Amino acid sequence: EWGAWHAVEPGTNPRFLYQQNSLRDALVAAATLNIFNNHCGRVRGANIAQTVNVLQAMGLTEDGGERLVLTPTYHVFEMYREHQDATSLPVSLSAEEYCWGDAAIVGLSASASKGAGGTLLVTLANLHPSREASFEGEVRGMAVTGSRFLLLTGAASTSHNTFDAPASVAPVSMQAAPPRDNRMTLKVPARSVVALQLD
């Protein structure tokens, strides 16, 4: 069981663990799912801690469940769904670290898989809150003829969806530059998640 645990929303029952879900949580989800995908030979089961209204939930409700807003974490799961039942592919990635005080993490996280139809899915998470990352990739073992991607980002790491603005943080479809000799380049914005599909 995994997921981020923040302070509860002001004015809510602290025992219910109701918390807002931001772009930061989406980045946690993306990096975590990339780890699970890269180690799928060992990870047999991994469940996000809660799904609705508690901790890093996929959806938030109010008015007795009459209204629902999808969270940034939900959108990461949606973007990563093609990894399920696909064949995990090895990824060799070199990236700068993101440092905060004495702590450091790899700034760019990635995993890849090949679906039954032959499409490759490469998922990337740029964990740096203010620096764009340049992704240069090479696919080996198949010819790549086209590419497209979904991008999830927001104005700030704390950007989130509300009942009045439910699409503040939502994926947008983008066209990637055509690959050349099975090589591709992509600018990955700061604090963003990318799901790159290669045909």
PDB file of C-alpha atoms in Angstrom:
ATOM      1  CA  GLU A   1       0.000   0.000   0.000  1.00  0.00           C
ATOM      2  CA  TRP A   2       1.411   3.368  -0.974  1.00  0.00           C
ATOM      3  CA  GLY A   3       0.509   7.028  -1.300  1.00  0.00           C
ATOM      4  CA  ALA A   4       1.247  10.488   0.038  1.00  0.00           C
ATOM      5  CA  TRP A   5      -0.143  11.550   3.394  1.00  0.00           C
ATOM      6  CA  HIS A   6      -0.549  15.281   4.002  1.00  0.00           C
ATOM      7  CA  ALA A   7      -2.389  17.364   6.565  1.00  0.00           C
ATOM      8  CA  VAL A   8      -6.158  17.132   6.279  1.00  0.00           C
ATOM      9  CA  GLU A   9      -8.163  19.933   4.720  1.00  0.00           C
ATOM     10  CA  PRO A  10      -9.078  22.665   7.209  1.00  0.00           C
ATOM     11  CA  GLY A  11     -12.576  22.304   8.549  1.00  0.00           C
ATOM     12  CA  THR A  12     -12.806  18.553   7.913  1.00  0.00           C
ATOM     13  CA  ASN A  13     -12.882  15.744  10.453  1.00  0.00           C
ATOM     14  CA  PRO A  14      -9.198  14.888  11.076  1.00  0.00           C
ATOM     15  CA  ARG A  15     -10.065  11.199  11.508  1.00  0.00           C
ATOM     16  CA  PHE A  16     -11.430  11.016   7.948  1.00  0.00           C
ATOM     17  CA  LEU A  17      -8.025  11.998   6.444  1.00  0.00           C
ATOM     18  CA  TYR A  18      -9.666  14.088   3.716  1.00  0.00           C
ATOM     19  CA  GLN A  19      -6.962  15.966   1.841  1.00  0.00           C
ATOM     20  CA  GLN A  20      -6.650  17.891  -1.383  1.00  0.00           C
ATOM     21  CA  ASN A  21      -4.676  16.249  -4.195  1.00  0.00           C
ATOM     22  CA  SER A  22      -2.255  18.386  -6.190  1.00  0.00           C
ATOM     23  CA  LEU A  23       0.130  18.132  -9.108  1.00  0.00           C
ATOM     24  CA  ARG A  24       2.805  17.199  -6.547  1.00  0.00           C
ATOM     25  CA  ASP A  25       0.802  14.064  -5.731  1.00  0.00           C
ATOM     26  CA  ALA A  26       0.548  13.274  -9.442  1.00  0.00           C
ATOM     27  CA  LEU A  27       4.340  13.399  -9.669  1.00  0.00           C
ATOM     28  CA  VAL A  28       4.610  11.061  -6.675  1.00  0.00           C
ATOM     29  CA  ALA A  29       2.191   8.675  -8.386  1.00  0.00           C
ATOM     30  CA  ALA A  30       4.058   8.798 -11.708  1.00  0.00           C
ATOM     31  CA  ALA A  31       7.480   8.189 -10.167  1.00  0.00           C
ATOM     32  CA  THR A  32       6.073   5.378  -8.006  1.00  0.00           C
ATOM     33  CA  LEU A  33       4.335   3.657 -10.924  1.00  0.00           C
ATOM     34  CA  ASN A  34       7.542   3.937 -12.975  1.00  0.00           C
ATOM     35  CA  ILE A  35       9.417   2.168 -10.174  1.00  0.00           C
ATOM     36  CA  PHE A  36       6.797  -0.581 -10.017  1.00  0.00           C
ATOM     37  CA  ASN A  37       6.870  -1.024 -13.801  1.00  0.00           C
ATOM     38  CA  ASN A  38      10.669  -1.187 -13.873  1.00  0.00           C
ATOM     39  CA  HIS A  39      10.616  -3.839 -11.132  1.00  0.00           C
ATOM     40  CA  CYS A  40       7.512  -5.744 -12.218  1.00  0.00           C
ATOM     41  CA  GLY A  41       9.385  -9.031 -11.962  1.00  0.00           C
ATOM     42  CA  ARG A  42       9.446  -8.574  -8.188  1.00  0.00           C
ATOM     43  CA  VAL A  43       6.414  -6.420  -7.439  1.00  0.00           C
ATOM     44  CA  ARG A  44       3.408  -8.746  -7.207  1.00  0.00           C
ATOM     45  CA  GLY A  45       0.893  -6.305  -5.806  1.00  0.00           C
ATOM     46  CA  ALA A  46       0.878  -2.597  -5.007  1.00  0.00           C
ATOM     47  CA  ASN A  47      -2.263  -0.647  -4.217  1.00  0.00           C
ATOM     48  CA  ILE A  48      -2.686   3.064  -3.722  1.00  0.00           C
ATOM     49  CA  ALA A  49      -3.785   3.617  -0.140  1.00  0.00           C
ATOM     50  CA  GLN A  50      -7.258   5.006  -0.886  1.00  0.00           C
ATOM     51  CA  THR A  51      -9.449   5.785  -3.885  1.00  0.00           C
ATOM     52  CA  VAL A  52     -12.085   8.322  -2.795  1.00  0.00           C
ATOM     53  CA  ASN A  53     -11.802  11.259  -0.359  1.00  0.00           C
ATOM     54  CA  VAL A  54      -8.996   9.794   1.789  1.00  0.00           C
ATOM     55  CA  LEU A  55      -5.252  10.504   1.498  1.00  0.00           C
ATOM     56  CA  GLN A  56      -4.004  10.453  -2.117  1.00  0.00           C
ATOM     57  CA  ALA A  57      -7.420   9.750  -3.591  1.00  0.00           C
ATOM     58  CA  MET A  58      -8.407   9.395  -7.244  1.00  0.00           C
ATOM     59  CA  GLY A  59     -11.618  11.316  -6.702  1.00  0.00           C
ATOM     60  CA  LEU A  60     -13.067  13.779  -4.243  1.00  0.00           C
ATOM     61  CA  THR A  61     -16.788  14.006  -3.547  1.00  0.00           C
ATOM     62  CA  GLU A  62     -19.100  16.354  -1.736  1.00  0.00           C
ATOM     63  CA  ASP A  63     -22.848  16.786  -1.196  1.00  0.00           C
ATOM     64  CA  GLY A  64     -23.174  13.139  -0.218  1.00  0.00           C
ATOM     65  CA  GLY A  65     -21.453  11.952  -3.375  1.00  0.00           C
ATOM     66  CA  GLU A  66     -23.594  14.030  -5.737  1.00  0.00           C
ATOM     67  CA  ARG A  67     -20.521  15.877  -7.048  1.00  0.00           C
ATOM     68  CA  LEU A  68     -17.202  14.304  -8.012  1.00  0.00           C
ATOM     69  CA  VAL A  69     -13.930  15.851  -9.098  1.00  0.00           C
ATOM     70  CA  LEU A  70     -11.111  13.798 -10.593  1.00  0.00           C
ATOM     71  CA  THR A  71      -7.710  14.429  -9.042  1.00  0.00           C
ATOM     72  CA  PRO A  72      -4.307  14.791 -10.726  1.00  0.00           C
ATOM     73  CA  THR A  73      -3.463  11.326  -9.365  1.00  0.00           C
ATOM     74  CA  TYR A  74      -6.478   9.917 -11.238  1.00  0.00           C
ATOM     75  CA  HIS A  75      -5.123  11.368 -14.471  1.00  0.00           C
ATOM     76  CA  VAL A  76      -1.729   9.706 -13.936  1.00  0.00           C
ATOM     77  CA  PHE A  77      -3.438   6.332 -13.554  1.00  0.00           C
ATOM     78  CA  GLU A  78      -5.386   7.047 -16.740  1.00  0.00           C
ATOM     79  CA  MET A  79      -2.197   7.992 -18.621  1.00  0.00           C
ATOM     80  CA  TYR A  80      -0.378   4.870 -17.374  1.00  0.00           C
ATOM     81  CA  ARG A  81      -3.173   2.363 -17.988  1.00  0.00           C
ATOM     82  CA  GLU A  82      -1.609   0.928 -21.175  1.00  0.00           C
ATOM     83  CA  HIS A  83       1.270  -0.406 -19.071  1.00  0.00           C
ATOM     84  CA  GLN A  84      -1.189  -2.894 -17.596  1.00  0.00           C
ATOM     85  CA  ASP A  85      -0.957  -6.351 -19.192  1.00  0.00           C
ATOM     86  CA  ALA A  86       1.838  -5.075 -21.457  1.00  0.00           C
ATOM     87  CA  THR A  87       5.428  -6.303 -21.646  1.00  0.00           C
ATOM     88  CA  SER A  88       7.788  -4.202 -19.566  1.00  0.00           C
ATOM     89  CA  LEU A  89      10.823  -3.023 -21.508  1.00  0.00           C
ATOM     90  CA  PRO A  90      14.210  -2.162 -20.045  1.00  0.00           C
ATOM     91  CA  VAL A  91      14.964   1.547 -19.851  1.00  0.00           C
ATOM     92  CA  SER A  92      18.439   2.991 -19.572  1.00  0.00           C
ATOM     93  CA  LEU A  93      18.158   6.592 -18.420  1.00  0.00           C
ATOM     94  CA  SER A  94      20.693   9.210 -17.468  1.00  0.00           C
ATOM     95  CA  ALA A  95      19.327  12.348 -15.797  1.00  0.00           C
ATOM     96  CA  GLU A  96      20.349  15.161 -13.502  1.00  0.00           C
ATOM     97  CA  GLU A  97      19.448  14.970  -9.854  1.00  0.00           C
ATOM     98  CA  TYR A  98      16.975  17.291  -8.200  1.00  0.00           C
ATOM     99  CA  CYS A  99      18.416  18.389  -4.854  1.00  0.00           C
ATOM    100  CA  TRP A 100      16.666  19.968  -1.887  1.00  0.00           C
ATOM    101  CA  GLY A 101      18.942  20.589   1.053  1.00  0.00           C
ATOM    102  CA  ASP A 102      20.797  17.347   1.741  1.00  0.00           C
ATOM    103  CA  ALA A 103      18.244  15.212  -0.127  1.00  0.00           C
ATOM    104  CA  ALA A 104      18.588  14.262  -3.781  1.00  0.00           C
ATOM    105  CA  ILE A 105      16.444  12.277  -6.200  1.00  0.00           C
ATOM    106  CA  VAL A 106      16.753  11.535  -9.896  1.00  0.00           C
ATOM    107  CA  GLY A 107      15.104  14.472 -11.649  1.00  0.00           C
ATOM    108  CA  LEU A 108      13.584  12.471 -14.505  1.00  0.00           C
ATOM    109  CA  SER A 109      11.812   9.156 -13.960  1.00  0.00           C
ATOM    110  CA  ALA A 110      10.861   6.783 -16.787  1.00  0.00           C
ATOM    111  CA  SER A 111       9.470   3.368 -17.648  1.00  0.00           C
ATOM    112  CA  ALA A 112       8.404   1.684 -20.889  1.00  0.00           C
ATOM    113  CA  SER A 113       6.298  -1.199 -22.102  1.00  0.00           C
ATOM    114  CA  LYS A 114       5.045  -2.748 -25.323  1.00  0.00           C
ATOM    115  CA  GLY A 115       1.360  -3.519 -25.741  1.00  0.00           C
ATOM    116  CA  ALA A 116      -0.143  -6.511 -27.531  1.00  0.00           C
ATOM    117  CA  GLY A 117      -0.771  -4.350 -30.600  1.00  0.00           C
ATOM    118  CA  GLY A 118       2.896  -3.352 -30.823  1.00  0.00           C
ATOM    119  CA  THR A 119       2.567   0.216 -29.550  1.00  0.00           C
ATOM    120  CA  LEU A 120       5.248   1.360 -27.113  1.00  0.00           C
ATOM    121  CA  LEU A 121       4.346   3.452 -24.092  1.00  0.00           C
ATOM    122  CA  VAL A 122       7.095   5.497 -22.474  1.00  0.00           C
ATOM    123  CA  THR A 123       6.074   7.340 -19.319  1.00  0.00           C
ATOM    124  CA  LEU A 124       8.178  10.182 -17.969  1.00  0.00           C
ATOM    125  CA  ALA A 125       7.957  12.296 -14.831  1.00  0.00           C
ATOM    126  CA  ASN A 126      10.014  15.462 -14.521  1.00  0.00           C
ATOM    127  CA  LEU A 127      10.173  15.906 -10.757  1.00  0.00           C
ATOM    128  CA  HIS A 128      11.983  19.244 -10.837  1.00  0.00           C
ATOM    129  CA  PRO A 129       9.565  22.021  -9.861  1.00  0.00           C
ATOM    130  CA  SER A 130      11.104  24.713 -12.064  1.00  0.00           C
ATOM    131  CA  ARG A 131      13.465  23.205 -14.640  1.00  0.00           C
ATOM    132  CA  GLU A 132      12.578  21.718 -18.019  1.00  0.00           C
ATOM    133  CA  ALA A 133      14.208  18.406 -18.911  1.00  0.00           C
ATOM    134  CA  SER A 134      15.413  17.385 -22.356  1.00  0.00           C
ATOM    135  CA  PHE A 135      14.557  13.804 -23.219  1.00  0.00           C
ATOM    136  CA  GLU A 136      16.518  12.117 -25.983  1.00  0.00           C
ATOM    137  CA  GLY A 137      15.548   8.536 -26.622  1.00  0.00           C
ATOM    138  CA  GLU A 138      16.445   5.711 -28.956  1.00  0.00           C
ATOM    139  CA  VAL A 139      14.239   2.689 -29.577  1.00  0.00           C
ATOM    140  CA  ARG A 140      15.952  -0.553 -30.455  1.00  0.00           C
ATOM    141  CA  GLY A 141      14.385  -3.666 -31.937  1.00  0.00           C
ATOM    142  CA  MET A 142      11.536  -2.078 -33.900  1.00  0.00           C
ATOM    143  CA  ALA A 143      10.987   0.679 -36.440  1.00  0.00           C
ATOM    144  CA  VAL A 144       9.213   3.740 -35.055  1.00  0.00           C
ATOM    145  CA  THR A 145       7.057   5.595 -37.564  1.00  0.00           C
ATOM    146  CA  GLY A 146       5.021   7.962 -35.410  1.00  0.00           C
ATOM    147  CA  SER A 147       4.662   9.382 -31.941  1.00  0.00           C
ATOM    148  CA  ARG A 148       2.230  11.372 -29.830  1.00  0.00           C
ATOM    149  CA  PHE A 149       1.922  12.124 -26.150  1.00  0.00           C
ATOM    150  CA  LEU A 150      -0.260  13.245 -23.294  1.00  0.00           C
ATOM    151  CA  LEU A 151       1.071  15.966 -21.007  1.00  0.00           C
ATOM    152  CA  LEU A 152      -0.040  16.611 -17.440  1.00  0.00           C
ATOM    153  CA  THR A 153       1.233  19.745 -15.722  1.00  0.00           C
ATOM    154  CA  GLY A 154       0.062  22.868 -13.947  1.00  0.00           C
ATOM    155  CA  ALA A 155       1.025  26.398 -13.075  1.00  0.00           C
ATOM    156  CA  ALA A 156       2.538  25.281  -9.753  1.00  0.00           C
ATOM    157  CA  SER A 157       3.291  22.094  -7.849  1.00  0.00           C
ATOM    158  CA  THR A 158       0.288  22.898  -5.669  1.00  0.00           C
ATOM    159  CA  SER A 159      -2.112  23.215  -8.638  1.00  0.00           C
ATOM    160  CA  HIS A 160      -5.210  21.094  -8.113  1.00  0.00           C
ATOM    161  CA  ASN A 161      -8.752  20.512  -9.308  1.00  0.00           C
ATOM    162  CA  THR A 162     -11.795  21.809  -7.486  1.00  0.00           C
ATOM    163  CA  PHE A 163     -15.528  21.339  -7.911  1.00  0.00           C
ATOM    164  CA  ASP A 164     -15.688  24.797  -9.506  1.00  0.00           C
ATOM    165  CA  ALA A 165     -12.585  24.259 -11.680  1.00  0.00           C
ATOM    166  CA  PRO A 166     -12.438  20.482 -12.287  1.00  0.00           C
ATOM    167  CA  ALA A 167      -9.969  20.596 -15.197  1.00  0.00           C
ATOM    168  CA  SER A 168      -7.237  22.865 -13.833  1.00  0.00           C
ATOM    169  CA  VAL A 169      -4.868  19.888 -13.873  1.00  0.00           C
ATOM    170  CA  ALA A 170      -5.798  17.534 -16.714  1.00  0.00           C
ATOM    171  CA  PRO A 171      -3.857  15.838 -19.520  1.00  0.00           C
ATOM    172  CA  VAL A 172      -3.649  17.478 -22.923  1.00  0.00           C
ATOM    173  CA  SER A 173      -2.859  15.674 -26.168  1.00  0.00           C
ATOM    174  CA  MET A 174       0.272  16.824 -27.992  1.00  0.00           C
ATOM    175  CA  GLN A 175       1.987  15.869 -31.217  1.00  0.00           C
ATOM    176  CA  ALA A 176       5.594  14.803 -30.805  1.00  0.00           C
ATOM    177  CA  ALA A 177       8.314  15.554 -33.320  1.00  0.00           C
ATOM    178  CA  PRO A 178       8.673  12.727 -35.860  1.00  0.00           C
ATOM    179  CA  PRO A 179      11.384  10.244 -34.875  1.00  0.00           C
ATOM    180  CA  ARG A 180      14.552  10.117 -36.993  1.00  0.00           C
ATOM    181  CA  ASP A 181      16.371   6.822 -37.274  1.00  0.00           C
ATOM    182  CA  ASN A 182      14.432   5.571 -34.247  1.00  0.00           C
ATOM    183  CA  ARG A 183      15.640   8.521 -32.195  1.00  0.00           C
ATOM    184  CA  MET A 184      13.366  11.103 -30.677  1.00  0.00           C
ATOM    185  CA  THR A 185      13.708  14.259 -28.653  1.00  0.00           C
ATOM    186  CA  LEU A 186      11.180  15.800 -26.342  1.00  0.00           C
ATOM    187  CA  LYS A 187      11.147  18.765 -24.003  1.00  0.00           C
ATOM    188  CA  VAL A 188       9.577  17.663 -20.731  1.00  0.00           C
ATOM    189  CA  PRO A 189       8.253  20.715 -18.860  1.00  0.00           C
ATOM    190  CA  ALA A 190       9.049  21.253 -15.216  1.00  0.00           C
ATOM    191  CA  ARG A 191       6.737  19.400 -12.765  1.00  0.00           C
ATOM    192  CA  SER A 192       5.083  17.342 -15.487  1.00  0.00           C
ATOM    193  CA  VAL A 193       4.083  13.820 -16.438  1.00  0.00           C
ATOM    194  CA  VAL A 194       4.289  12.605 -20.046  1.00  0.00           C
ATOM    195  CA  ALA A 195       2.821   9.473 -21.625  1.00  0.00           C
ATOM    196  CA  LEU A 196       4.572   9.033 -24.972  1.00  0.00           C
ATOM    197  CA  GLN A 197       3.119   6.544 -27.447  1.00  0.00           C
ATOM    198  CA  LEU A 198       5.308   5.235 -30.257  1.00  0.00           C
ATOM    199  CA  ASP A 199       4.020   3.287 -33.250  1.00  0.00           C
TER     200      ASP A 199
END
